[in-house]
JSON list of C-alpha atoms in Angstrom, two decimals:
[
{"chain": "A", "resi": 1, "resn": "UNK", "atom": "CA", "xyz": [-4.57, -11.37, 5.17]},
{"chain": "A", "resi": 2, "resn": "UNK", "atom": "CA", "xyz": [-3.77, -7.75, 6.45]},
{"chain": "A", "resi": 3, "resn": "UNK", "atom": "CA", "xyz": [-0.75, -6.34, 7.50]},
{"chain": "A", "resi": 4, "resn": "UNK", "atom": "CA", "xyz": [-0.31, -4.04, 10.73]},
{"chain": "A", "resi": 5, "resn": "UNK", "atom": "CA", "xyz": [3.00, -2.13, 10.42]},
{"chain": "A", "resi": 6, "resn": "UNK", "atom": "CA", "xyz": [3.84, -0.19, 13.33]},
{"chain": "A", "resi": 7, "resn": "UNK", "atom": "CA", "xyz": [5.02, 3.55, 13.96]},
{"chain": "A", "resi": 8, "resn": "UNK", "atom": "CA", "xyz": [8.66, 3.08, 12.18]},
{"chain": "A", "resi": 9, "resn": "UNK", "atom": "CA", "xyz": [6.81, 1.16, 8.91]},
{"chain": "A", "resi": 10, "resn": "UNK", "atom": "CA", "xyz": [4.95, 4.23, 7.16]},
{"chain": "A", "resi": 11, "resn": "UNK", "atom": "CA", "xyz": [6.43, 3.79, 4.24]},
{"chain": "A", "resi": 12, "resn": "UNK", "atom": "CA", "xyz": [6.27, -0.04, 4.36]},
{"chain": "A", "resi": 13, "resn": "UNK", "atom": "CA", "xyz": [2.55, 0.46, 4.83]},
{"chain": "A", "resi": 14, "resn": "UNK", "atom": "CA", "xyz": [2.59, 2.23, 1.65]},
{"chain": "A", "resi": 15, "resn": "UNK", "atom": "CA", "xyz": [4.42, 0.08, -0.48]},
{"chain": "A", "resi": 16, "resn": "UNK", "atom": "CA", "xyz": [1.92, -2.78, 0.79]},
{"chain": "A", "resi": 17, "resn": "UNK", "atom": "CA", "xyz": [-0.84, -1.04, -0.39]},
{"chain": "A", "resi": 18, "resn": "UNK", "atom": "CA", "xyz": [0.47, 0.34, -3.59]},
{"chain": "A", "resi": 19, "resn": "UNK", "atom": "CA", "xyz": [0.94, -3.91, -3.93]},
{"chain": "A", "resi": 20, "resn": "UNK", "atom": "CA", "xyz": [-3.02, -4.50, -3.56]},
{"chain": "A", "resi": 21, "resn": "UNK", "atom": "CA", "xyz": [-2.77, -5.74, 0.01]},
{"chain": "A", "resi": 22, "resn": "UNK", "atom": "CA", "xyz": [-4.54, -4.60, 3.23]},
{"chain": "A", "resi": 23, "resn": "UNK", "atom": "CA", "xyz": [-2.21, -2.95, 5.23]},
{"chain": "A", "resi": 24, "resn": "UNK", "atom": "CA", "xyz": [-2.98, -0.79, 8.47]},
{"chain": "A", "resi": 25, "resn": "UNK", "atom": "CA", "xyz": [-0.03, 1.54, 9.50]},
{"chain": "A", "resi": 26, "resn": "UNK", "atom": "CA", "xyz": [-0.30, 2.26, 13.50]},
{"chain": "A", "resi": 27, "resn": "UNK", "atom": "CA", "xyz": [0.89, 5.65, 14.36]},
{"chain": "A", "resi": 28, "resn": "UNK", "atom": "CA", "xyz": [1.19, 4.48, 18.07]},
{"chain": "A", "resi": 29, "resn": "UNK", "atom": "CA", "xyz": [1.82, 0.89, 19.40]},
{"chain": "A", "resi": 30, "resn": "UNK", "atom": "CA", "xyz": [-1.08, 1.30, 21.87]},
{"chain": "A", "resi": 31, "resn": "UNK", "atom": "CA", "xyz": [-3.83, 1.01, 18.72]},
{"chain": "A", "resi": 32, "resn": "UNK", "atom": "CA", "xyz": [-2.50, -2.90, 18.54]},
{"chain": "A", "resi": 33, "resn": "UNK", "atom": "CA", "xyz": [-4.45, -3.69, 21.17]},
{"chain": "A", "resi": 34, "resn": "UNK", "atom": "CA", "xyz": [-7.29, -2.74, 18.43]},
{"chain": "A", "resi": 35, "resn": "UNK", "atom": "CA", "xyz": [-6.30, -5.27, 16.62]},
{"chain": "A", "resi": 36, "resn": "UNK", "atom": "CA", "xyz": [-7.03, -7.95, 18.41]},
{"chain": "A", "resi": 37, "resn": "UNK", "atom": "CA", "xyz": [-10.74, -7.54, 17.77]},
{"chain": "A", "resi": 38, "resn": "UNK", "atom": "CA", "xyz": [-10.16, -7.90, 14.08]},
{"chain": "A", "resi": 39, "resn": "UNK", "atom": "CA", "xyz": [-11.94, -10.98, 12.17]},
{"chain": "A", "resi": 40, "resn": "UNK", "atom": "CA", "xyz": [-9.48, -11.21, 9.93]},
{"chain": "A", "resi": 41, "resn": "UNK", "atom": "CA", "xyz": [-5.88, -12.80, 10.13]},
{"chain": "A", "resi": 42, "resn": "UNK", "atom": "CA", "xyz": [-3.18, -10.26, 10.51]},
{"chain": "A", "resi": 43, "resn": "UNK", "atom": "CA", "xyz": [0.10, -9.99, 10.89]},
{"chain": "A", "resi": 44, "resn": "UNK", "atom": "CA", "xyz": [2.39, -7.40, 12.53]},
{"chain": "A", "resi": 45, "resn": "UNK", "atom": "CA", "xyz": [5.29, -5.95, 11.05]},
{"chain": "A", "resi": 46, "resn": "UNK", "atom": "CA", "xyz": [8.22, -3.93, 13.11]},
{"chain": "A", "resi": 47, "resn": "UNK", "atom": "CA", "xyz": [11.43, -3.39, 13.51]},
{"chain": "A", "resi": 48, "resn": "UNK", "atom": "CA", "xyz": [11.94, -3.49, 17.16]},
{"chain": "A", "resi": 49, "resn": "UNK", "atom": "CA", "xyz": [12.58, -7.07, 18.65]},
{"chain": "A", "resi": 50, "resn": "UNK", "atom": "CA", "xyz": [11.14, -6.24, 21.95]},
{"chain": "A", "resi": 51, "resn": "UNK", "atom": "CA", "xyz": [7.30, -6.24, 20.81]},
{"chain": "A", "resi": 52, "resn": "UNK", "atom": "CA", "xyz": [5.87, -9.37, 22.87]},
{"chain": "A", "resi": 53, "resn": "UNK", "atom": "CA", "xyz": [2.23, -10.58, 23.22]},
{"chain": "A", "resi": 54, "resn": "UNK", "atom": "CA", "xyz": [1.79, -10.40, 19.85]},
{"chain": "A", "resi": 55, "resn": "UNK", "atom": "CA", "xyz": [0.77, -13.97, 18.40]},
{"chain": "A", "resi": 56, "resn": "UNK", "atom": "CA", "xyz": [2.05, -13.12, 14.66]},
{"chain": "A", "resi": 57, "resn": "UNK", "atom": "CA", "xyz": [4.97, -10.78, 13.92]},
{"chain": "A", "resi": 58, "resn": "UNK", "atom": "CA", "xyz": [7.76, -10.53, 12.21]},
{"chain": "A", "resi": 59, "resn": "UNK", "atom": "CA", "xyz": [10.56, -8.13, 12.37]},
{"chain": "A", "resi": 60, "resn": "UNK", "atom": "CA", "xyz": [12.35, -6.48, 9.49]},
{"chain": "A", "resi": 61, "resn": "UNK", "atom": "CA", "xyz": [15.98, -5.51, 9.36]},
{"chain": "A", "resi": 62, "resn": "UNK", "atom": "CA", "xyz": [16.28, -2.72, 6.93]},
{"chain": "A", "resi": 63, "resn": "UNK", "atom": "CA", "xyz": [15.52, 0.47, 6.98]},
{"chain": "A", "resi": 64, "resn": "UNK", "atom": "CA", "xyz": [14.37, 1.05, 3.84]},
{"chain": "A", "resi": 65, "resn": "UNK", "atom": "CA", "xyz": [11.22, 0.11, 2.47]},
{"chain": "A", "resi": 66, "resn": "UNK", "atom": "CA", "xyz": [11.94, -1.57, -0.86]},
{"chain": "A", "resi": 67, "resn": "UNK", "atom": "CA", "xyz": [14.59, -3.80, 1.36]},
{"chain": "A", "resi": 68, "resn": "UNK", "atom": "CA", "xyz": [11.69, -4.34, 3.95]},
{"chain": "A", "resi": 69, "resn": "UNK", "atom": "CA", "xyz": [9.50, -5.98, 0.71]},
{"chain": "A", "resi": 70, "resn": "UNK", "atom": "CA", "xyz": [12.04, -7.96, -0.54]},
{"chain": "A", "resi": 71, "resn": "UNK", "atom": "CA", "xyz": [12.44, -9.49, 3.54]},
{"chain": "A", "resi": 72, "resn": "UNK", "atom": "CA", "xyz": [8.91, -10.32, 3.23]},
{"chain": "A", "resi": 73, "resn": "UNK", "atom": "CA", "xyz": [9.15, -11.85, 0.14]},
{"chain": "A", "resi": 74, "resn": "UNK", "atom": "CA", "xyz": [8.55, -15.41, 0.97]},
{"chain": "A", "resi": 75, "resn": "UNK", "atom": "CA", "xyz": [5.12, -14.22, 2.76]},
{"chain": "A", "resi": 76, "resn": "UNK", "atom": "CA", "xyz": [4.11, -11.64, 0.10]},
{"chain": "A", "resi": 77, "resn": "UNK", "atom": "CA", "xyz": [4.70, -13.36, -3.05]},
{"chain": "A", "resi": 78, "resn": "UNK", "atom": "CA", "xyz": [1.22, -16.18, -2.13]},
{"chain": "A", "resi": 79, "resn": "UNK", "atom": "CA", "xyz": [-0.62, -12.85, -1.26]},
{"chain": "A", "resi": 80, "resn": "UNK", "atom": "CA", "xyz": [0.17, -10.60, -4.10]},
{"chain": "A", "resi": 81, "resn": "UNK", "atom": "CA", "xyz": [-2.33, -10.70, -7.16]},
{"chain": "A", "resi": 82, "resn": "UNK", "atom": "CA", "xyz": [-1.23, -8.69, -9.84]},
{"chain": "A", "resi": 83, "resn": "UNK", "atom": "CA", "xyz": [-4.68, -7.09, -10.84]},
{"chain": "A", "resi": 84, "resn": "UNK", "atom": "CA", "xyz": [-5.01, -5.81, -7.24]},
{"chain": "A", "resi": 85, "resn": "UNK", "atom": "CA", "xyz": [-1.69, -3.86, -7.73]},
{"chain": "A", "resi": 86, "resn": "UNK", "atom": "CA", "xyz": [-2.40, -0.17, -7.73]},
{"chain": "A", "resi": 87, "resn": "UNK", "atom": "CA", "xyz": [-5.73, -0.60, -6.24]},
{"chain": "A", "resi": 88, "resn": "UNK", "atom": "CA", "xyz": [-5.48, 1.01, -2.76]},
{"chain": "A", "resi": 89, "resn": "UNK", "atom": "CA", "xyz": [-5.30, 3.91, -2.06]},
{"chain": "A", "resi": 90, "resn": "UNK", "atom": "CA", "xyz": [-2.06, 4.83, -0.18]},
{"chain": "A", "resi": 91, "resn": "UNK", "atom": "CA", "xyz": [-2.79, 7.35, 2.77]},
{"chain": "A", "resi": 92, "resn": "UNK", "atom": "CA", "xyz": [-6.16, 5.40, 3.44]},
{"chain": "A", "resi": 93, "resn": "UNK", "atom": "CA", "xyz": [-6.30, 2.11, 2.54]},
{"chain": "A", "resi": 94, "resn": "UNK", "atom": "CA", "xyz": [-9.14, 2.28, 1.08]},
{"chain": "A", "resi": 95, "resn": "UNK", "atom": "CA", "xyz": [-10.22, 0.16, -2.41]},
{"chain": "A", "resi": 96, "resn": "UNK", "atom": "CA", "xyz": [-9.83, 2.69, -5.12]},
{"chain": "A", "resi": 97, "resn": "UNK", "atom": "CA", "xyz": [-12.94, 2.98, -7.40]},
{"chain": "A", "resi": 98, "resn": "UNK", "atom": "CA", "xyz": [-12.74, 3.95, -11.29]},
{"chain": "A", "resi": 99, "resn": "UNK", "atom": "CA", "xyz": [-14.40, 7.89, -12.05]},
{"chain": "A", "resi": 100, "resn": "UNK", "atom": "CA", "xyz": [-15.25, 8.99, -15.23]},
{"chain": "A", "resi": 101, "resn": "UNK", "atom": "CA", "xyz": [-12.01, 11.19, -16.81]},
{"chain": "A", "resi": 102, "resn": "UNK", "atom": "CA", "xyz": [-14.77, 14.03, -17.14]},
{"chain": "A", "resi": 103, "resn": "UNK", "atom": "CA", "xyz": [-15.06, 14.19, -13.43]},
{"chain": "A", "resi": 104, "resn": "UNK", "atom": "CA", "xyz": [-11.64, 14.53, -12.80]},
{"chain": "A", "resi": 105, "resn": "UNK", "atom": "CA", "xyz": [-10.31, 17.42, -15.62]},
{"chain": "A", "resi": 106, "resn": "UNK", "atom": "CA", "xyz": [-10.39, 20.21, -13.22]},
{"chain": "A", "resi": 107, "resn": "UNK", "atom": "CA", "xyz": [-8.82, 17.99, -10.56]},
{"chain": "A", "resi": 108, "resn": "UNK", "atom": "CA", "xyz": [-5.60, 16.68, -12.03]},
{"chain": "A", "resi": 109, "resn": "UNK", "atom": "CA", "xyz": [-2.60, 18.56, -13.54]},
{"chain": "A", "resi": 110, "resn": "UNK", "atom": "CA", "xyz": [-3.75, 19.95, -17.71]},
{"chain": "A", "resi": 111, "resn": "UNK", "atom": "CA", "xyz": [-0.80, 17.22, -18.45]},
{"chain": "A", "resi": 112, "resn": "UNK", "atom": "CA", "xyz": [-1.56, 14.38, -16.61]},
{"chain": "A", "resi": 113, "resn": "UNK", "atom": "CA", "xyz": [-5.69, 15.12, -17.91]},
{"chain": "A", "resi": 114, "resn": "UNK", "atom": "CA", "xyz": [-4.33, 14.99, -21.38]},
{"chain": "A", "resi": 115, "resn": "UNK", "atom": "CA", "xyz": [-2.39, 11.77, -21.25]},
{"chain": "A", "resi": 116, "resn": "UNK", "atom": "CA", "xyz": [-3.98, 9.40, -19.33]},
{"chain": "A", "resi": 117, "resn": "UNK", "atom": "CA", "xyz": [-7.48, 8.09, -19.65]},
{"chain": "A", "resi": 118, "resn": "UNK", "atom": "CA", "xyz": [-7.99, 5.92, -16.61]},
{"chain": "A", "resi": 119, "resn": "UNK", "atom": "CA", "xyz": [-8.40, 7.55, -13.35]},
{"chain": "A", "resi": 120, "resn": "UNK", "atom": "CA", "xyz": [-9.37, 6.38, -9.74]},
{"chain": "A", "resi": 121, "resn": "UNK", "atom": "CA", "xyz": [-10.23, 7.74, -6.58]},
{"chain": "A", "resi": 122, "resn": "UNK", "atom": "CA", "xyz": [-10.44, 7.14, -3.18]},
{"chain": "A", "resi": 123, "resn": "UNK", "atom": "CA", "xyz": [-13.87, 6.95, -1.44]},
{"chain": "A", "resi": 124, "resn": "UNK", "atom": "CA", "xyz": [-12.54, 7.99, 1.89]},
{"chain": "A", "resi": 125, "resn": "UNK", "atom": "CA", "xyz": [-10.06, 11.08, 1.03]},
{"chain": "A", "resi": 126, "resn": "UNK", "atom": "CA", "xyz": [-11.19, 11.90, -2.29]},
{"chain": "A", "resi": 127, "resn": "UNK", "atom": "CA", "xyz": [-7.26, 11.35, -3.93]},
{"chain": "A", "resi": 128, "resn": "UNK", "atom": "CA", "xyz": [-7.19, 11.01, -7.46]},
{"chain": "A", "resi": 129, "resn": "UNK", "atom": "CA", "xyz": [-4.65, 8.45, -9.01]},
{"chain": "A", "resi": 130, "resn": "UNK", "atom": "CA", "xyz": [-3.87, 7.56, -12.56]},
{"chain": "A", "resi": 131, "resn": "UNK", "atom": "CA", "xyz": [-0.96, 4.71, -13.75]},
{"chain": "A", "resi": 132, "resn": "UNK", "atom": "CA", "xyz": [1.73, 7.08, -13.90]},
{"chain": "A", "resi": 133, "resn": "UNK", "atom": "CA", "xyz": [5.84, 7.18, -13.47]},
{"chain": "A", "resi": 134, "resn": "UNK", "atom": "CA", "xyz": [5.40, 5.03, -10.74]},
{"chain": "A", "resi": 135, "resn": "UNK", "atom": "CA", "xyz": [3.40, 1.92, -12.24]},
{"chain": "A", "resi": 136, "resn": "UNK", "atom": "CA", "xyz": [6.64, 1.42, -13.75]},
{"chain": "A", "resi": 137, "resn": "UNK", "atom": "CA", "xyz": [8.62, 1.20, -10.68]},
{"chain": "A", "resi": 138, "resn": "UNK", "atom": "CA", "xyz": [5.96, -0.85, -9.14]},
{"chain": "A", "resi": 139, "resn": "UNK", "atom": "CA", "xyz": [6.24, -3.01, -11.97]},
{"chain": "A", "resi": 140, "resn": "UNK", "atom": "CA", "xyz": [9.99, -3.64, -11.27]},
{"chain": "A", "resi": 141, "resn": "UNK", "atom": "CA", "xyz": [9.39, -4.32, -7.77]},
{"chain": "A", "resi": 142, "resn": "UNK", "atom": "CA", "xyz": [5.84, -6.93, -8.53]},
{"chain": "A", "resi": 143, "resn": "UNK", "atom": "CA", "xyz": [9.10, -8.59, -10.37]},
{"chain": "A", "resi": 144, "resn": "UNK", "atom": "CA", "xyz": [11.56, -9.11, -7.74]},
{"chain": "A", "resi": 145, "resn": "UNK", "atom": "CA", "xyz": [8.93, -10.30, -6.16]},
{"chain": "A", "resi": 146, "resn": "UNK", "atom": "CA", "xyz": [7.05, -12.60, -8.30]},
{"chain": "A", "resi": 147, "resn": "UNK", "atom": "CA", "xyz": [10.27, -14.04, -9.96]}
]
């Protein structure tokens, strides 16, 4: 399933991702009509109640991302696999693949080099990630979810 969050979503997008799933963030609502050329099921996520044509959408209230997750809740929690969390890359969507920690010591701060062993990267933009500060508060959130 993949999501398509529209121009007010960004950081909804992100949070999706950051939660393993597939989730395509349009900067402008004319790229929907993209969409409809896509194999695979979507759905479309906004906040504005006027979007019509659109065979699957659902429109959030809040403003705020982590409030936007928990609206989706009852659609996310089926979808969300907990070894996928922390797997996409958040600016491209992309599947993150591992990279040797020797490969990445002149790309990562000394600190972060020195106290983490598993890194990642993004095929597409080249990001580096590593489980950090925020594993934990995605961790809290794959909770409220899950529970």
């Amino acid at each position: 399933m993949k999501f398509v969050c529209d121009v007010m979503l960004g950081k909804l997008a992100k949070y999706l991702r950051l939660l393993g799933l597939d989730a395509v963030y349009l900067k402008d609502r004319a790229q929907l009509k993209d969409m409809g050329e896509s194999e695979e099921p979507w759905i479309f996520v906004t906040r504005s109640a006027k979007v019509t044509g659109v065979p699957t959408s659902i429109v959030v209230q809040s403003e705020l991302a982590r409030r936007q997750v928990t609206e989706l809740k009852h659609i996310l929690r089926p979808l969300v696999d907990p070894t996928q969390v922390l797997n996409r890359c958040i600016e491209c969507n992309v599947p993150l693949e591992d990279i040797e920690r020797s490969e990445v010591e002149h790309r990562v701060p000394e600190f972060v080099f020195h106290h983490y062993k598993r890194f990642r990267k993004c095929s597409s933009c080249n990001r580096i990630y590593w489980e950090g500060s925020h594993a934990k508060h995605m961790t809290g959130l794959l909770k409220e979810l899950l529970d």
